[in-house]
Coordinates of C-alpha atoms in Angstrom, one line a residue:
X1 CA -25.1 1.9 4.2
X2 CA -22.3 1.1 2.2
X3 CA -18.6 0.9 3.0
X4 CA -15.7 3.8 3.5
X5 CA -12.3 3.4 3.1
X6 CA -9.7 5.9 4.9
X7 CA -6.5 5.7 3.7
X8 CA -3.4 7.9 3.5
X9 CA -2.5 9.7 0.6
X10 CA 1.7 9.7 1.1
X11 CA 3.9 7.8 2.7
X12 CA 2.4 8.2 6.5
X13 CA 1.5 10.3 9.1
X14 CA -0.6 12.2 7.5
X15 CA -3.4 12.9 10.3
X16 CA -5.6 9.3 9.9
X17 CA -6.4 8.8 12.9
X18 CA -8.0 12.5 13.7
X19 CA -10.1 12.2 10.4
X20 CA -11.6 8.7 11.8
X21 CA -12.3 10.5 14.8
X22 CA -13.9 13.4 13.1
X23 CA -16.3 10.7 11.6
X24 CA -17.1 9.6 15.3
X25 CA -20.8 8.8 15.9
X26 CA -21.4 8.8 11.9
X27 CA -19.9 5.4 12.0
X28 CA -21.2 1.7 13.4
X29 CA -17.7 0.0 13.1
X30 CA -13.9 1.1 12.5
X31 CA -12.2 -1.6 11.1
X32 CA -8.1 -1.6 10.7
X33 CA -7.6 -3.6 7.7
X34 CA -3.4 -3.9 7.5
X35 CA -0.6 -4.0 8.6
X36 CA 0.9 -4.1 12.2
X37 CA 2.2 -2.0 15.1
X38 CA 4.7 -0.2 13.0
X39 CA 1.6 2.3 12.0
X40 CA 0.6 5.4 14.8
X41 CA -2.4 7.1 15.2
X42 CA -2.3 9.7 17.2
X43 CA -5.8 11.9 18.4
X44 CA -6.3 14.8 20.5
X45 CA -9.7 14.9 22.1
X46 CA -10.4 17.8 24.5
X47 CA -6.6 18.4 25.4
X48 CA -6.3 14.6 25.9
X49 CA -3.5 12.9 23.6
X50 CA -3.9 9.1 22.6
X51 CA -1.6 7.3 20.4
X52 CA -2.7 3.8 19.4
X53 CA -1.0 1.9 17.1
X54 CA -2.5 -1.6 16.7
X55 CA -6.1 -0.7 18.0
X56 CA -8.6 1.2 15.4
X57 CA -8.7 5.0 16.0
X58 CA -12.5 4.1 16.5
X59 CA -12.1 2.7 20.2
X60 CA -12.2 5.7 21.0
X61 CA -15.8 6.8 20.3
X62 CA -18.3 4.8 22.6
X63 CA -20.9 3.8 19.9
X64 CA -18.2 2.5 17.4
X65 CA -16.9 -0.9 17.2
X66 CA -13.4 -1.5 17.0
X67 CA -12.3 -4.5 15.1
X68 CA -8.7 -6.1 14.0
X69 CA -9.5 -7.6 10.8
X70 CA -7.6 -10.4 9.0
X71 CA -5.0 -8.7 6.9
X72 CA -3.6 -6.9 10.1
X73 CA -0.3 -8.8 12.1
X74 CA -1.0 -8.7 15.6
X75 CA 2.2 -8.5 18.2
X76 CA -0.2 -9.4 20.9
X77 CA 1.9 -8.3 23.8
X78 CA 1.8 -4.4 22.0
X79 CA -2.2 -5.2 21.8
X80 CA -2.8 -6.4 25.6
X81 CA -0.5 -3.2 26.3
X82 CA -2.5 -0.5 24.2
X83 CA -5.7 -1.7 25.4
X84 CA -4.6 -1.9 29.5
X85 CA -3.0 1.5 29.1
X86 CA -6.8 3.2 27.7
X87 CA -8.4 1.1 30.3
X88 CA -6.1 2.6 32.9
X89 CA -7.5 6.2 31.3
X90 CA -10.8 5.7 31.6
X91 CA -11.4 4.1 27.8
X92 CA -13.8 1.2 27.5
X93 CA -12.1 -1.2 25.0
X94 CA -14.7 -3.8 25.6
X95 CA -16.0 -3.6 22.5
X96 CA -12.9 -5.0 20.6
X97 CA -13.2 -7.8 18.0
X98 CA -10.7 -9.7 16.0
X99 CA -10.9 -11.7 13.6
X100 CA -9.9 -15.5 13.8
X101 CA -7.7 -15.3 10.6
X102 CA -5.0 -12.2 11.6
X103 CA -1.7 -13.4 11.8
X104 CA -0.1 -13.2 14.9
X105 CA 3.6 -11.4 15.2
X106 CA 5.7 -14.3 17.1
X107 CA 8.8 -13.2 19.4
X108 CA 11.1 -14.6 15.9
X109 CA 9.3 -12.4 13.6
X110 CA 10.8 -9.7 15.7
X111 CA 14.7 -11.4 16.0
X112 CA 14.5 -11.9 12.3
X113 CA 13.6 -8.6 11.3
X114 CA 16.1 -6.6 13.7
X115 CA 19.0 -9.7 13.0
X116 CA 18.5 -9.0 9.0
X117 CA 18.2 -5.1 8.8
X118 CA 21.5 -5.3 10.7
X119 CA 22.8 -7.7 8.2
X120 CA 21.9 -5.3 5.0
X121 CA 24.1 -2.4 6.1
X122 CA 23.8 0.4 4.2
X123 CA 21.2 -1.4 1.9
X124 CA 19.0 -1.7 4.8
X125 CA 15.3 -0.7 4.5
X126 CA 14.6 1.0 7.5
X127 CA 12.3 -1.2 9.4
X128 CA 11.0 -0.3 12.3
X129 CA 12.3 -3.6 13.4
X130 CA 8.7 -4.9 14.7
X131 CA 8.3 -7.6 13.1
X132 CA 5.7 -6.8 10.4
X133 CA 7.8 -7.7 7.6
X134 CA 8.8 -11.6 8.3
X135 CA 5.0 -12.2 9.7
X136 CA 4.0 -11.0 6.2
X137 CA 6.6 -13.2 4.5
X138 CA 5.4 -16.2 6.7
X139 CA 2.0 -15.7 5.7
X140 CA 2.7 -15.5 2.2
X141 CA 4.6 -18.6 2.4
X142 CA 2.2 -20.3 4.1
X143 CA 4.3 -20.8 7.4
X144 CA 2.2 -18.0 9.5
X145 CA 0.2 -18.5 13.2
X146 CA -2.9 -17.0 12.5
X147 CA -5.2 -16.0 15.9
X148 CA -7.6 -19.2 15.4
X149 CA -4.0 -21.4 16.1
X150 CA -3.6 -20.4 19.4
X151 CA -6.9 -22.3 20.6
X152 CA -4.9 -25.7 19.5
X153 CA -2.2 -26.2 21.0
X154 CA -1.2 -29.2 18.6
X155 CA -2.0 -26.9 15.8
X156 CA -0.1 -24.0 17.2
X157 CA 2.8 -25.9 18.1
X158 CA 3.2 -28.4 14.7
X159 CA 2.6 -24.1 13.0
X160 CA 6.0 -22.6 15.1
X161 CA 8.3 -25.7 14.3
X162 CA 7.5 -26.0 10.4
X163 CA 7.9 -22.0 10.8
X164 CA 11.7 -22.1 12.7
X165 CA 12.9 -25.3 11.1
X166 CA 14.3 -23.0 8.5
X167 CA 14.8 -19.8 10.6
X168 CA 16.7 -21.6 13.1
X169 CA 19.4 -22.9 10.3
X170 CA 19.6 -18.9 8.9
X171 CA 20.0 -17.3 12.6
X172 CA 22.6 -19.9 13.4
X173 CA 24.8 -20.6 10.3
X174 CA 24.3 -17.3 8.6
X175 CA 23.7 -14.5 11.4
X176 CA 26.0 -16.7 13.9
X177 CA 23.3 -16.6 16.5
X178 CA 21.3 -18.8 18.6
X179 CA 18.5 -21.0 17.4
X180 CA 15.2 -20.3 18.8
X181 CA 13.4 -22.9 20.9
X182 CA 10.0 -24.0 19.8
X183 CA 8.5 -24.9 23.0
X184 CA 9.0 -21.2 24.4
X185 CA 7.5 -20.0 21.4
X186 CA 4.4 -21.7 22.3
X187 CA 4.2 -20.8 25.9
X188 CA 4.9 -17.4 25.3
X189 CA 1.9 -17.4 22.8
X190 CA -0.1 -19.7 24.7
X191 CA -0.7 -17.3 27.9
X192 CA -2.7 -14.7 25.7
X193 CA -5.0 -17.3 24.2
X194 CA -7.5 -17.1 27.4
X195 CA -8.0 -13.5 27.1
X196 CA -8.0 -13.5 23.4
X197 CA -10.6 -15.7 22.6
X198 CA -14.0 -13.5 24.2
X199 CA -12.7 -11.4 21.3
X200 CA -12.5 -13.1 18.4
X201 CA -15.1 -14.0 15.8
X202 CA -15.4 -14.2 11.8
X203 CA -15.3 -10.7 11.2
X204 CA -16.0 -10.8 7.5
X205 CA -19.4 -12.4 8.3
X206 CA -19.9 -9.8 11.2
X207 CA -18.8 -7.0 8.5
X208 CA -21.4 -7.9 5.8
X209 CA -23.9 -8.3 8.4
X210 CA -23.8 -4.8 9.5
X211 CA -23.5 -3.3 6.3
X212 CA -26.9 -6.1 5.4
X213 CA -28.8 -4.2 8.2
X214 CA -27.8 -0.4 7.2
X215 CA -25.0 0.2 9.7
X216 CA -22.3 2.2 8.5
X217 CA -18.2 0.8 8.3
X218 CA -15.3 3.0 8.3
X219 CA -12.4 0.9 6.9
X220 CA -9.1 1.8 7.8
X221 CA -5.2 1.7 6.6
X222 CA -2.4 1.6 8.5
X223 CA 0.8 3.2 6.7
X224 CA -0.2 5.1 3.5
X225 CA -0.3 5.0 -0.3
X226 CA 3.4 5.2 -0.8
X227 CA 4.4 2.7 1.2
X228 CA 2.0 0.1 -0.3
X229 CA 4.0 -3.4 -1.1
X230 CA 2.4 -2.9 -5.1
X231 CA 1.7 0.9 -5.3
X232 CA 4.1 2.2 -3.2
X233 CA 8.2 3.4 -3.3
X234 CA 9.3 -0.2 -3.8
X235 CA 11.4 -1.6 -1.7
X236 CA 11.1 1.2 0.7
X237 CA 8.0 0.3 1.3
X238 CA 5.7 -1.8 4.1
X239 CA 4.8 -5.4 3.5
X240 CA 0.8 -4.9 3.2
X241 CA -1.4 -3.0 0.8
X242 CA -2.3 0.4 2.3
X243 CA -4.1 1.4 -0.9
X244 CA -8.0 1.2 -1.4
X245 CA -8.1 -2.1 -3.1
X246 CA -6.3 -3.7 0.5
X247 CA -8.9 -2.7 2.1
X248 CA -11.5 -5.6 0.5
X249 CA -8.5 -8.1 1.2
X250 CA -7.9 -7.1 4.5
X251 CA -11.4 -7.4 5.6
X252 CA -13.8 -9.8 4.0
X253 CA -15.8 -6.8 2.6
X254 CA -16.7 -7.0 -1.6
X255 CA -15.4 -4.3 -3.5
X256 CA -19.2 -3.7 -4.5
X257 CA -19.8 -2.3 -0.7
X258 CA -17.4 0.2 -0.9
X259 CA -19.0 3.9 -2.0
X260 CA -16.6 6.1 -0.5
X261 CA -13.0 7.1 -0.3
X262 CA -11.1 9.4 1.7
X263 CA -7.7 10.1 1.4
X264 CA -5.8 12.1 4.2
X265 CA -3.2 14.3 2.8
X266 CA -0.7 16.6 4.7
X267 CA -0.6 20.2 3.8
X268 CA 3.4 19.6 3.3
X269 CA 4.7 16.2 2.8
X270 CA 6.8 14.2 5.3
X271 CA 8.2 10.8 5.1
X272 CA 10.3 8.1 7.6
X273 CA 12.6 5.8 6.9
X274 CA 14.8 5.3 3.8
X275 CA 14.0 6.1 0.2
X276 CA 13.2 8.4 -2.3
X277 CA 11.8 11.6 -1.3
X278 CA 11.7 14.5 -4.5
X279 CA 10.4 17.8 -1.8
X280 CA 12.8 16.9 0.8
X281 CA 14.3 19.7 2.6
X282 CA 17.6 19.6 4.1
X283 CA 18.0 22.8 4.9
X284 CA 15.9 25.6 7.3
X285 CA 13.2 25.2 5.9
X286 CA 12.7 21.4 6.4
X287 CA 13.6 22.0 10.2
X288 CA 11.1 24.5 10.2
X289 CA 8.2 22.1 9.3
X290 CA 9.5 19.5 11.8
X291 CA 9.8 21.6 14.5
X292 CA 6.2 23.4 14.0
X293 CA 4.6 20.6 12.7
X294 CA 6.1 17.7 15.2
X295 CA 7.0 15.9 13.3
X296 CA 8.1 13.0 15.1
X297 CA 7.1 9.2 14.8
X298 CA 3.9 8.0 17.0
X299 CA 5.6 4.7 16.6
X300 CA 9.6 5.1 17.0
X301 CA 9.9 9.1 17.9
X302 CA 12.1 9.2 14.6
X303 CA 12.2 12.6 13.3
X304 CA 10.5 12.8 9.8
X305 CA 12.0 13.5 6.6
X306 CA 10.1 17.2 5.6
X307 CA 9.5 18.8 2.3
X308 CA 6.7 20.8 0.2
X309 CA 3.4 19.5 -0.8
X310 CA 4.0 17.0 -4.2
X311 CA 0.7 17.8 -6.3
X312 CA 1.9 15.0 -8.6
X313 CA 1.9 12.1 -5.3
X314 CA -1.7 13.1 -4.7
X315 CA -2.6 12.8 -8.2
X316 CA -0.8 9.2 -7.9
X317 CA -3.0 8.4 -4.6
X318 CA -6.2 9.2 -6.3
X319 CA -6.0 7.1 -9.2
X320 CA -4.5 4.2 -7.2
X321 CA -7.4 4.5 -4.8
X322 CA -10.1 5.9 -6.4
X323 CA -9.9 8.9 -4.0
X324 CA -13.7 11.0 -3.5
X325 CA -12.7 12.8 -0.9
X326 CA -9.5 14.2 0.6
X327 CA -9.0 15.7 4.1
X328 CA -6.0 18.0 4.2
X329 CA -4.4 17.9 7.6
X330 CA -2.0 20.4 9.3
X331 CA -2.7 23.6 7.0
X332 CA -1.9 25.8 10.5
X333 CA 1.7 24.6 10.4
X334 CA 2.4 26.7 7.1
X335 CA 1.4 30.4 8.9
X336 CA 5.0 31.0 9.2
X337 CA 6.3 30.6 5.8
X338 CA 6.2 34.1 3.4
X339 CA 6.7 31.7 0.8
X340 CA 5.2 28.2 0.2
X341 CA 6.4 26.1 -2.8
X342 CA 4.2 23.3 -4.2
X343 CA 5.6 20.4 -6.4
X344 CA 3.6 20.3 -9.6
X345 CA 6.0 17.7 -11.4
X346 CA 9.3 16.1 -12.1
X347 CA 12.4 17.1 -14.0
X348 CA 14.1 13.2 -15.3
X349 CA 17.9 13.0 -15.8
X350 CA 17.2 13.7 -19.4
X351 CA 15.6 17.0 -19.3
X352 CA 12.3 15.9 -19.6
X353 CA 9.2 16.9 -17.5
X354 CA 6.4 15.0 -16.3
X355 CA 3.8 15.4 -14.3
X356 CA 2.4 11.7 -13.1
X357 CA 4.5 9.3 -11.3
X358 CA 7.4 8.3 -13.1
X359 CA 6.9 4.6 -13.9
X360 CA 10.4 3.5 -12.8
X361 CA 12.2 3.4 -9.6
X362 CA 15.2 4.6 -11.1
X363 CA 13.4 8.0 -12.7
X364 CA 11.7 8.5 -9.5
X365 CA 14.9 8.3 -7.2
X366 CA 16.8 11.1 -9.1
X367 CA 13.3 13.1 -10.1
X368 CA 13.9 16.5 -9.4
X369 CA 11.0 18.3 -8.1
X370 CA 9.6 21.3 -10.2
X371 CA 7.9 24.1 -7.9
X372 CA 5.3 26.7 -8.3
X373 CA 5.4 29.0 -5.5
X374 CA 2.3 30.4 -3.3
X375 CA 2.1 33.2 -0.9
X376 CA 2.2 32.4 2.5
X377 CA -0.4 34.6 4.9
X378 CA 1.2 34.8 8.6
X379 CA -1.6 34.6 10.1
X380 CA -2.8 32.1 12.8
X381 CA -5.6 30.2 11.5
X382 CA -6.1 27.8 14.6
X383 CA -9.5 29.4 15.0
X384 CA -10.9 29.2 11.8
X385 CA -14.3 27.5 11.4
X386 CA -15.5 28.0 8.3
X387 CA -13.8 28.7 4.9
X388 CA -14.4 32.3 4.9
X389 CA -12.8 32.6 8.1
X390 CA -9.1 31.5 6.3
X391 CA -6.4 34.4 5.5
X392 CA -7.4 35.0 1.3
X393 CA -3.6 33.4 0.3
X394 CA -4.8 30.4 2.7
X395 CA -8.2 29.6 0.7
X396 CA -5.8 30.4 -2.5
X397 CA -3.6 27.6 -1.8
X398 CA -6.5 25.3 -0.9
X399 CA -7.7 25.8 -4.2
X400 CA -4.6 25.7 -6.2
X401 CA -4.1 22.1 -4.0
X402 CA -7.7 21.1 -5.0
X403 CA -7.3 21.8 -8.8
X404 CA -3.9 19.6 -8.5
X405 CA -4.7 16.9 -6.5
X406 CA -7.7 15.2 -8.1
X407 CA -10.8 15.1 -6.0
X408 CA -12.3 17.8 -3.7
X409 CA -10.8 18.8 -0.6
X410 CA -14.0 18.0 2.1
X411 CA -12.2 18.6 5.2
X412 CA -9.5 21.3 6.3
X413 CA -7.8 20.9 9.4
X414 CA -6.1 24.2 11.1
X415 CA -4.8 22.0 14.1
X416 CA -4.7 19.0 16.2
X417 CA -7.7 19.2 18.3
X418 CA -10.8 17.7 17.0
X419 CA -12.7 20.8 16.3
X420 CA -9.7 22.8 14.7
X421 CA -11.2 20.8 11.5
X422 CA -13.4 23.2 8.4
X423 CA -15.8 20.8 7.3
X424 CA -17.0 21.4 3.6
X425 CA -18.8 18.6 2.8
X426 CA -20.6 15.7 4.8
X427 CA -18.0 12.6 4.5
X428 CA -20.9 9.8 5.1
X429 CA -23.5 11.0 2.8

């Protein structure tokens, strides 16, 4: 079987983890492919509520094996924590497997990254202030502990002072604060290494393997298309590729694997954090969706930034991605609307109209959303099962959505729960 990549289609918490779970028993291995434990997935099985945020939404399915690949950073206290806490619920993490060339999120990643946002001000980015960032900058520079390190300690520790030599000088003569010390840098990471190492293995190898023998691998992305460092709403972005094309780098897989992707995309849009955002709502109505939809981070509990449905973003994600498939999450929420506007392009500051991503930052942070308005259908349709079973002005907008977005819709979801989900087409076939 070949590859499928599951990515988001905005800037985040669009529903990712439920669709993974949805897949459950289709798939042989879940495989998170970027970024850290600023990303949340949150499922609902049977009433049950898990949020994981550094583990793959596939630990949770007994026959699927869960594996960290090498373009994730790994805080490994907040990965020791998440798996202990689904132990203690009765979830057999056993299966876990990371790979040896993850980098590893080191108690200064995290200084740095609180210490600087502080320092920006106003022109800060909005971090989550986990560290993510300054382990992705330390890889790129070629400073960065990767998981294999902390099985040498000479390796490890020669890795943490070439890494603080030039921290140490910014903390201390430009954020007036203490220099770090190497040595407790090293014991710190030391004392995960024993229970660590059962787990990790070269996961591209193990990858290929699996997909040589027929088994089927659900890749997937932390964050979402937005926020991806190339594709994304530079700088308000994260510091990984969430898109498609991350998903060979962050996992040893060949572009040539991949068959399938599906992009998760909200019924409304939400974002968190700074930057632009064309359908935000200030007002009611954006209090409205927060409120219904909870929209609240998995990660921080910050509340989201709401607005409409942007047509023109999901066009965006399904080029950038190659998008065959989306799910559309949280249609339920939009019952109590009479009214639901739907962004089918942008006005520019001189009068012009377009309806694909505008190519600069500039034009796309004073865009001005223009709407086409749907009928709502006040209706609950938490019980729907089938597409019939939808309010008409519900299966209306689904259309109008499909005919906008760029590739069929395959999955509806009408709530949280992981049979509140219209299925319309097999994902895995």
């Amino acid at each position: 079987m070949p590859a499928i990549v599951l990515v988001g289609a905005q800037w985040g918490d669009e529903g990712k983890g439920k669709a993974t779970d949805l897949l459950g028993d289709q798939i042989d291995y879940c495989v998170r492919f970027n970024g850290g434990n600023n990303a949340g997935h949150t499922i609902v099985i049977e009433d049950e509520k898990y949020a994981v945020h550094l583990l793959p939404s596939g630990v949770l399915t007994p026959s699927v094996t869960p594996v960290i690949g090498n373009g994730v950073v790994i805080d490994l206290g907040v990965l020791f924590g998440e798996i202990d806490m689904l132990q203690q619920r009765g979830i057999d993490t056993s299966r876990l497997i990371v790979s040896a060339n993850a980098h590893v999120i080191a108690s200064y990643h995290r200084t740095i990254d609180k210490v600087g946002e502080r320092f920006l001000g106003k022109a800060k980015i909005g971090t989550t202030g986990r560290g993510i960032g300054p382990a992705y900058s330390d890889k790129m520079s070629r400073v960065g502990v990767r998981v294999q390190d902390l099985f040498d300690e000479k390796i490890l520790r020669q890795k943490v002072e070439g890494a603080l030599l030039p921290k140490n000088q910014l903390l201390v003569k430009i954020y007036n604060r203490a220099a770090i010390d190497t040595s407790a840098v090293v014991t710190e990471l030391l004392e995960y290494a024993e229970r660590l190492q059962p787990m990790v293995q070269d996961t591209s190898l193990l990858l290929n393997n699996a997909l040589d023998r027929g088994d089927t691998v659900l890749l997937e992305a932390g964050q979402a298309t937005l926020l991806d460092v190339d594709h994304g709403t530079y700088p308000f972005v994260t510091s990984s590729n969430a898109t498609a094309g991350g998903a060979c780098t962050g996992s040893g897989i060949g572009p040539t694997r991949i068959e399938r992707v599906i992009a998760v995309v909200k019924a409304y849009t939400t974002r968190v954090g700074a930057g632009p955002f064309p359908t935000e709502l200030e007002d009611a109505d954006g209090e409205k969706l927060r409120v219904i939809g909870a929209e609240f981070g998995t990660t921080t509990g910050r509340p989201r930034r709401c607005g409409w449905y942007d047509a023109v973003i999901a066009r965006y994600a399904a080029r950038v991605n190659g998008v065959t498939d989306f799910v559309l999450t949280k249609l339920d929420v939009l019952s109590d609307f009479d009214t639901i506007p739907v962004c089918v392009g942008y006005r520019l500051p001189d009068g012009s109209v377009i309806d694909e991503m505008p190519m600069t930052q500039t034009d796309f942070h004073h865009a001005h959303p223009v709407y086409e308005e749907f009928p709502g259908w006040r209706e609950d349709i938490s019980e729907a099962r089938e597409f019939d079973d939808l309010p008409k002005n519900a299966r209306k907008y689904i259309e109008a959505l499909q005919d906008m977005s760029g590739a069929p819709f395959s999955v509806i979801g009408v709530g949280p729960a992981r049979d509140q989900s219209l299925l319309l087409r097999p994902l895995t076939q």
